[in-house]
Amino acid sequence: MQTRADKLIFSGKTTAFVPTMGSLHAGHLSLLRIGKLKADDLVLSIFVNPAQFGPNEDLISYPRSLERDLELAEKEGVDTVFVPTDGALYPHGYQTYVELEKLPHHLCGLSRPVFFRGVTTVVTQLFHIVKPHVAIFGEKDFQQLAIIRQMVQDLKFDIEIVGGPIIRDADGLAMSSRNAYLQDHMRPAALSLSRALENSRKMVRNGIYDTQEIIGGATEILSEFSTITIDYISICDPVTLDGVASVEGRTLMAIAVALEKIRLIDNTILQP
Ligand code: AMP
């Protein structure tokens, strides 16, 4: 991968990069399409990164479908699929981690303490290997995108970071590889996240800006389902992720729940 990246740079070509954990769906493909337009060469990585899973999380059962992923990548015109082994990225004796001081101590970072450290560490490694000019991340993982932007700025990576919009199923469910765990009977509960966000946007359209009131409305919708345990509902500044008392400018609303142990996240922008 590194030799190939060097050759491309030497021949004056630019590279767009989409890092993923595989089990590709239309959300991933939308990022590949953005990448295709952004540079001469398109690299997709598929790596289920052990460093971002906590001890009681789903590293072992995380959905994997490499053969199908490779077919989809080919159809999308991906030039290189990079599939490193665990041992290549974390060889015996590995001991270097990249960690941000503030942004990980919000939202998902509170219940997943090693998650973002794992993400920033693997993305740093991948950036050094793939040497892209532009990298595309989904707004589905809004906090992750904010953290990558901050890391790239702080550590002077010469890489343009592009965010891609959340791709949803026709009924509104944000696409996710983990949706493969959802059984049919769980669908209405899973849909309550996008419904709660839609309802919140409606409240803001109707002139309700008080954060507690909006969160109250969302809590009511999610609480219709006894199978849902709310991790957080946050209305916050989209850059610092600090909570706000009222929706004034462009504001992030993010939700995370466990639905029968399946972690689901979704978010939207609220704007008066
Ligand atoms: P993952 O394979 O879950 O690590 O995701 C790889 C990339 O795809 C990340 O940048 C995600 O934010 C992005 N992504 C995942 N789901 C979606 C979606 N529904 N819409 C847009 N991007 C997504």
Short mmCIF file of C-alpha atoms and ligand atoms in Angstrom, two decimals:
data_model
loop_
_atom_site.label_atom_id
_atom_site.label_comp_id
_atom_site.label_asym_id
_atom_site.label_seq_id
_atom_site.Cartn_x
_atom_site.Cartn_y
_atom_site.Cartn_z
CA MET A 1 0.00 0.00 0.00
CA GLN A 2 2.78 2.43 0.92
CA THR A 3 4.71 1.69 -2.28
CA ARG A 4 1.59 2.20 -4.33
CA ALA A 5 0.85 5.48 -2.55
CA ASP A 6 4.40 6.72 -3.23
CA LYS A 7 4.13 5.81 -6.93
CA LEU A 8 0.86 7.74 -7.25
CA ILE A 9 2.31 10.80 -5.54
CA PHE A 10 5.43 10.59 -7.74
CA SER A 11 3.25 10.53 -10.87
CA GLY A 12 1.41 13.66 -9.68
CA LYS A 13 -1.88 11.91 -8.92
CA THR A 14 -4.17 12.69 -5.99
CA THR A 15 -5.78 10.09 -3.74
CA ALA A 16 -9.14 10.06 -1.97
CA PHE A 17 -9.51 7.69 0.97
CA VAL A 18 -12.55 6.15 2.66
CA PRO A 19 -11.73 4.20 5.84
CA THR A 20 -14.36 1.65 6.93
CA MET A 21 -14.86 -1.48 8.99
CA GLY A 22 -16.45 -3.19 5.98
CA SER A 23 -19.85 -4.87 5.75
CA LEU A 24 -20.53 -2.15 3.24
CA HIS A 25 -23.93 -0.51 2.80
CA ALA A 26 -25.25 2.45 0.83
CA GLY A 27 -23.85 4.86 3.45
CA HIS A 28 -20.30 3.67 2.74
CA LEU A 29 -20.95 3.69 -1.01
CA SER A 30 -22.07 7.33 -0.85
CA LEU A 31 -18.68 8.22 0.65
CA LEU A 32 -16.91 6.31 -2.14
CA ARG A 33 -18.88 8.30 -4.71
CA ILE A 34 -17.80 11.56 -3.08
CA GLY A 35 -14.21 10.29 -3.08
CA LYS A 36 -14.42 9.39 -6.76
CA LEU A 37 -15.19 13.03 -7.58
CA LYS A 38 -12.51 14.43 -5.29
CA ALA A 39 -9.28 12.84 -6.57
CA ASP A 40 -7.64 10.77 -9.33
CA ASP A 41 -7.38 7.58 -7.30
CA LEU A 42 -9.76 6.06 -4.75
CA VAL A 43 -8.68 3.88 -1.82
CA LEU A 44 -11.07 2.02 0.48
CA SER A 45 -9.80 0.41 3.65
CA ILE A 46 -11.59 -2.39 5.45
CA PHE A 47 -10.35 -3.05 8.95
CA VAL A 48 -12.35 -4.03 12.03
CA ASN A 49 -10.15 -2.13 14.45
CA PRO A 50 -9.75 -4.03 17.73
CA ALA A 51 -8.42 -0.91 19.49
CA GLN A 52 -11.81 0.83 19.29
CA PHE A 53 -13.83 -1.96 20.89
CA GLY A 54 -14.26 -2.15 24.65
CA PRO A 55 -13.93 -5.51 26.44
CA ASN A 56 -17.71 -6.11 26.50
CA GLU A 57 -18.40 -4.91 22.97
CA ASP A 58 -19.08 -6.75 19.71
CA LEU A 59 -15.57 -7.14 18.19
CA ILE A 60 -16.01 -10.88 17.63
CA SER A 61 -19.55 -10.76 16.26
CA TYR A 62 -19.12 -7.52 14.23
CA PRO A 63 -20.59 -8.26 10.76
CA ARG A 64 -17.96 -9.16 8.17
CA SER A 65 -18.54 -9.77 4.44
CA LEU A 66 -15.25 -9.25 2.63
CA GLU A 67 -16.13 -10.98 -0.64
CA ARG A 68 -19.31 -8.98 -1.08
CA ASP A 69 -17.48 -5.80 -0.06
CA LEU A 70 -14.85 -6.36 -2.74
CA GLU A 71 -17.56 -6.78 -5.38
CA LEU A 72 -19.28 -3.57 -4.28
CA ALA A 73 -15.95 -1.73 -4.25
CA GLU A 74 -15.22 -2.84 -7.79
CA LYS A 75 -18.66 -1.67 -8.94
CA GLU A 76 -18.01 1.75 -7.38
CA GLY A 77 -14.72 2.08 -9.24
CA VAL A 78 -12.48 1.80 -6.18
CA ASP A 79 -8.86 1.55 -7.34
CA THR A 80 -7.41 -0.11 -4.25
CA VAL A 81 -8.98 -1.93 -1.33
CA PHE A 82 -6.58 -2.00 1.62
CA VAL A 83 -7.32 -4.83 4.06
CA PRO A 84 -4.57 -4.88 6.69
CA THR A 85 -4.27 -7.63 9.27
CA ASP A 86 -4.43 -6.93 13.01
CA GLY A 87 -0.74 -7.88 13.20
CA ALA A 88 0.24 -5.35 10.51
CA LEU A 89 -1.30 -2.41 12.38
CA TYR A 90 -0.74 -3.61 15.95
CA PRO A 91 2.33 -5.87 15.89
CA HIS A 92 3.62 -7.40 19.10
CA GLY A 93 5.05 -4.61 21.26
CA TYR A 94 2.82 -1.87 19.80
CA GLN A 95 2.46 0.99 22.30
CA THR A 96 1.61 4.31 20.62
CA TYR A 97 -1.88 5.84 20.85
CA VAL A 98 -3.29 9.15 19.65
CA GLU A 99 -5.70 10.74 22.08
CA LEU A 100 -7.56 14.06 22.11
CA GLU A 101 -8.03 15.88 25.39
CA LYS A 102 -11.57 17.22 25.17
CA LEU A 103 -13.81 16.06 22.33
CA PRO A 104 -13.83 12.37 23.36
CA HIS A 105 -15.24 13.29 26.77
CA HIS A 106 -18.69 13.91 25.35
CA LEU A 107 -21.53 11.85 23.82
CA CYS A 108 -20.36 8.35 22.79
CA GLY A 109 -17.00 8.76 24.53
CA LEU A 110 -18.67 8.69 27.95
CA SER A 111 -20.00 5.16 27.58
CA ARG A 112 -17.23 3.98 25.23
CA PRO A 113 -14.04 5.17 26.95
CA VAL A 114 -11.51 3.54 24.58
CA PHE A 115 -13.48 4.07 21.38
CA PHE A 116 -12.13 7.38 20.08
CA ARG A 117 -8.57 6.64 21.15
CA GLY A 118 -8.83 3.53 18.99
CA VAL A 119 -10.32 5.50 16.10
CA THR A 120 -7.74 8.32 16.13
CA THR A 121 -4.90 5.83 16.48
CA VAL A 122 -5.99 3.66 13.56
CA VAL A 123 -6.89 6.64 11.35
CA THR A 124 -3.43 8.12 12.01
CA GLN A 125 -1.83 4.84 10.97
CA LEU A 126 -4.04 4.57 7.90
CA PHE A 127 -3.29 8.16 6.88
CA HIS A 128 0.44 7.44 7.08
CA ILE A 129 0.09 4.28 5.01
CA VAL A 130 -2.41 5.46 2.38
CA LYS A 131 -1.03 9.05 2.14
CA PRO A 132 -4.31 10.51 0.85
CA HIS A 133 -4.97 14.10 -0.19
CA VAL A 134 -8.60 13.90 0.90
CA ALA A 135 -10.43 11.57 3.28
CA ILE A 136 -14.19 11.17 3.52
CA PHE A 137 -16.09 10.38 6.72
CA GLY A 138 -19.84 10.08 7.34
CA GLU A 139 -21.87 12.55 9.40
CA LYS A 140 -23.64 9.49 10.79
CA ASP A 141 -20.71 9.35 13.22
CA PHE A 142 -20.76 13.07 13.82
CA GLN A 143 -18.51 13.04 16.88
CA GLN A 144 -15.97 10.90 15.06
CA LEU A 145 -15.92 13.39 12.17
CA ALA A 146 -15.47 16.31 14.62
CA ILE A 147 -12.61 14.45 16.33
CA ILE A 148 -10.87 13.61 13.04
CA ARG A 149 -11.15 17.25 11.91
CA GLN A 150 -9.63 18.41 15.20
CA MET A 151 -6.85 15.82 15.07
CA VAL A 152 -5.97 16.70 11.46
CA GLN A 153 -5.81 20.37 12.40
CA ASP A 154 -3.80 19.80 15.60
CA LEU A 155 -1.30 17.35 14.13
CA LYS A 156 -0.97 19.19 10.78
CA PHE A 157 -1.98 16.30 8.58
CA ASP A 158 -1.98 17.72 5.06
CA ILE A 159 -5.31 16.05 4.29
CA GLU A 160 -8.67 17.60 3.41
CA ILE A 161 -11.44 16.08 5.53
CA VAL A 162 -14.84 15.87 3.86
CA GLY A 163 -18.09 14.95 5.61
CA GLY A 164 -20.78 12.97 3.78
CA PRO A 165 -24.49 13.22 4.70
CA ILE A 166 -26.29 10.43 6.59
CA ILE A 167 -27.79 7.86 4.22
CA ARG A 168 -31.05 6.34 5.46
CA ASP A 169 -33.32 3.46 4.55
CA ALA A 170 -36.63 4.51 2.95
CA ASP A 171 -38.33 4.40 6.37
CA GLY A 172 -35.79 6.78 7.90
CA LEU A 173 -33.47 4.37 9.73
CA ALA A 174 -29.87 5.58 9.46
CA MET A 175 -27.87 2.87 7.70
CA SER A 176 -25.29 1.06 9.79
CA SER A 177 -23.42 -2.22 9.55
CA ARG A 178 -24.86 -3.01 12.99
CA ASN A 179 -28.40 -2.87 11.52
CA ALA A 180 -27.63 -6.44 10.40
CA TYR A 181 -28.26 -7.41 14.04
CA LEU A 182 -31.81 -5.99 13.94
CA GLN A 183 -34.64 -8.50 13.76
CA ASP A 184 -37.94 -7.51 12.12
CA HIS A 185 -39.74 -7.07 15.42
CA MET A 186 -37.14 -4.48 16.51
CA ARG A 187 -37.68 -2.20 13.54
CA PRO A 188 -40.36 0.10 15.06
CA ALA A 189 -38.17 0.71 18.10
CA ALA A 190 -35.10 1.32 15.90
CA LEU A 191 -37.10 3.85 13.92
CA SER A 192 -37.89 5.84 17.04
CA LEU A 193 -34.45 7.50 16.84
CA SER A 194 -35.08 9.12 13.47
CA ARG A 195 -38.66 9.88 14.55
CA ALA A 196 -37.42 11.62 17.69
CA LEU A 197 -34.98 13.70 15.63
CA GLU A 198 -37.65 14.58 13.08
CA ASN A 199 -39.97 15.61 15.90
CA SER A 200 -37.23 17.79 17.38
CA ARG A 201 -36.67 19.54 14.05
CA LYS A 202 -40.42 20.14 13.94
CA MET A 203 -40.39 21.64 17.45
CA VAL A 204 -37.62 24.03 16.38
CA ARG A 205 -39.58 24.95 13.25
CA ASN A 206 -42.49 25.75 15.57
CA GLY A 207 -40.34 28.12 17.58
CA ILE A 208 -39.42 25.87 20.52
CA TYR A 209 -35.72 26.44 21.23
CA ASP A 210 -35.42 25.30 24.83
CA THR A 211 -33.10 22.30 24.94
CA GLN A 212 -34.77 20.60 27.90
CA GLU A 213 -38.15 20.82 26.22
CA ILE A 214 -36.83 19.35 22.97
CA ILE A 215 -35.00 16.56 24.81
CA GLY A 216 -38.21 15.90 26.75
CA GLY A 217 -40.10 15.41 23.48
CA ALA A 218 -37.45 13.01 22.18
CA THR A 219 -37.36 11.07 25.45
CA GLU A 220 -41.11 10.57 25.24
CA ILE A 221 -40.85 9.07 21.74
CA LEU A 222 -37.97 6.73 22.65
CA SER A 223 -39.67 5.70 25.89
CA GLU A 224 -42.62 4.23 23.98
CA PHE A 225 -40.38 1.16 23.65
CA SER A 226 -39.43 -0.78 26.77
CA THR A 227 -36.67 -2.48 24.75
CA ILE A 228 -34.81 0.82 24.42
CA THR A 229 -32.30 2.05 26.98
CA ILE A 230 -31.26 5.63 26.32
CA ASP A 231 -27.51 6.24 26.55
CA TYR A 232 -27.76 9.96 25.79
CA ILE A 233 -29.83 12.58 24.04
CA SER A 234 -27.66 15.65 23.59
CA ILE A 235 -28.17 19.05 22.06
CA CYS A 236 -24.79 20.66 21.70
CA ASP A 237 -22.39 22.87 19.81
CA PRO A 238 -21.38 20.96 16.63
CA VAL A 239 -17.70 21.91 17.00
CA THR A 240 -16.98 21.73 20.75
CA LEU A 241 -19.82 19.25 21.52
CA ASP A 242 -20.52 21.25 24.70
CA GLY A 243 -24.21 21.16 25.68
CA VAL A 244 -26.29 24.27 25.01
CA ALA A 245 -29.36 25.55 26.87
CA SER A 246 -31.20 26.70 23.79
CA VAL A 247 -31.00 26.24 20.04
CA GLU A 248 -29.65 29.48 18.65
CA GLY A 249 -27.39 28.88 15.64
CA ARG A 250 -26.48 25.64 13.94
CA THR A 251 -26.80 23.04 16.70
CA LEU A 252 -26.20 19.28 16.83
CA MET A 253 -28.76 16.92 18.30
CA ALA A 254 -27.39 13.42 18.82
CA ILE A 255 -28.97 10.29 20.24
CA ALA A 256 -27.48 6.95 21.30
CA VAL A 257 -29.49 4.02 22.64
CA ALA A 258 -29.18 0.33 23.28
CA LEU A 259 -31.98 -1.64 21.65
CA GLU A 260 -31.86 -5.10 23.19
CA LYS A 261 -28.05 -4.64 23.52
CA ILE A 262 -27.64 -3.36 19.93
CA ARG A 263 -26.09 0.10 19.98
CA LEU A 264 -27.82 2.56 17.65
CA ILE A 265 -26.83 6.19 17.07
CA ASP A 266 -28.32 8.96 14.97
CA ASN A 267 -28.12 12.74 14.76
CA THR A 268 -29.42 15.80 13.03
CA ILE A 269 -28.70 19.51 12.81
CA LEU A 270 -31.21 21.82 14.48
CA GLN A 271 -31.36 25.35 13.21
CA PRO A 272 -33.91 28.04 14.09
P1 AMP B 1 -17.86 2.12 9.74
O1 AMP B 1 -17.61 1.03 8.74
O2 AMP B 1 -19.10 1.95 10.53
O3 AMP B 1 -16.63 2.41 10.58
O4 AMP B 1 -18.10 3.44 8.89
C1 AMP B 1 -17.17 3.86 7.91
C2 AMP B 1 -17.55 5.25 7.45
O5 AMP B 1 -18.86 5.22 6.90
C3 AMP B 1 -17.59 6.26 8.60
O6 AMP B 1 -17.05 7.49 8.13
C4 AMP B 1 -19.07 6.38 8.87
O7 AMP B 1 -19.44 7.64 9.41
C5 AMP B 1 -19.65 6.22 7.48
N1 AMP B 1 -21.06 5.82 7.56
C6 AMP B 1 -21.59 4.79 8.26
N2 AMP B 1 -22.93 4.76 8.13
C7 AMP B 1 -23.25 5.81 7.33
C8 AMP B 1 -24.48 6.33 6.83
N3 AMP B 1 -25.66 5.78 7.12
N4 AMP B 1 -24.44 7.42 6.04
C9 AMP B 1 -23.26 8.01 5.74
N5 AMP B 1 -22.07 7.57 6.18
C10 AMP B 1 -22.06 6.48 6.97
#
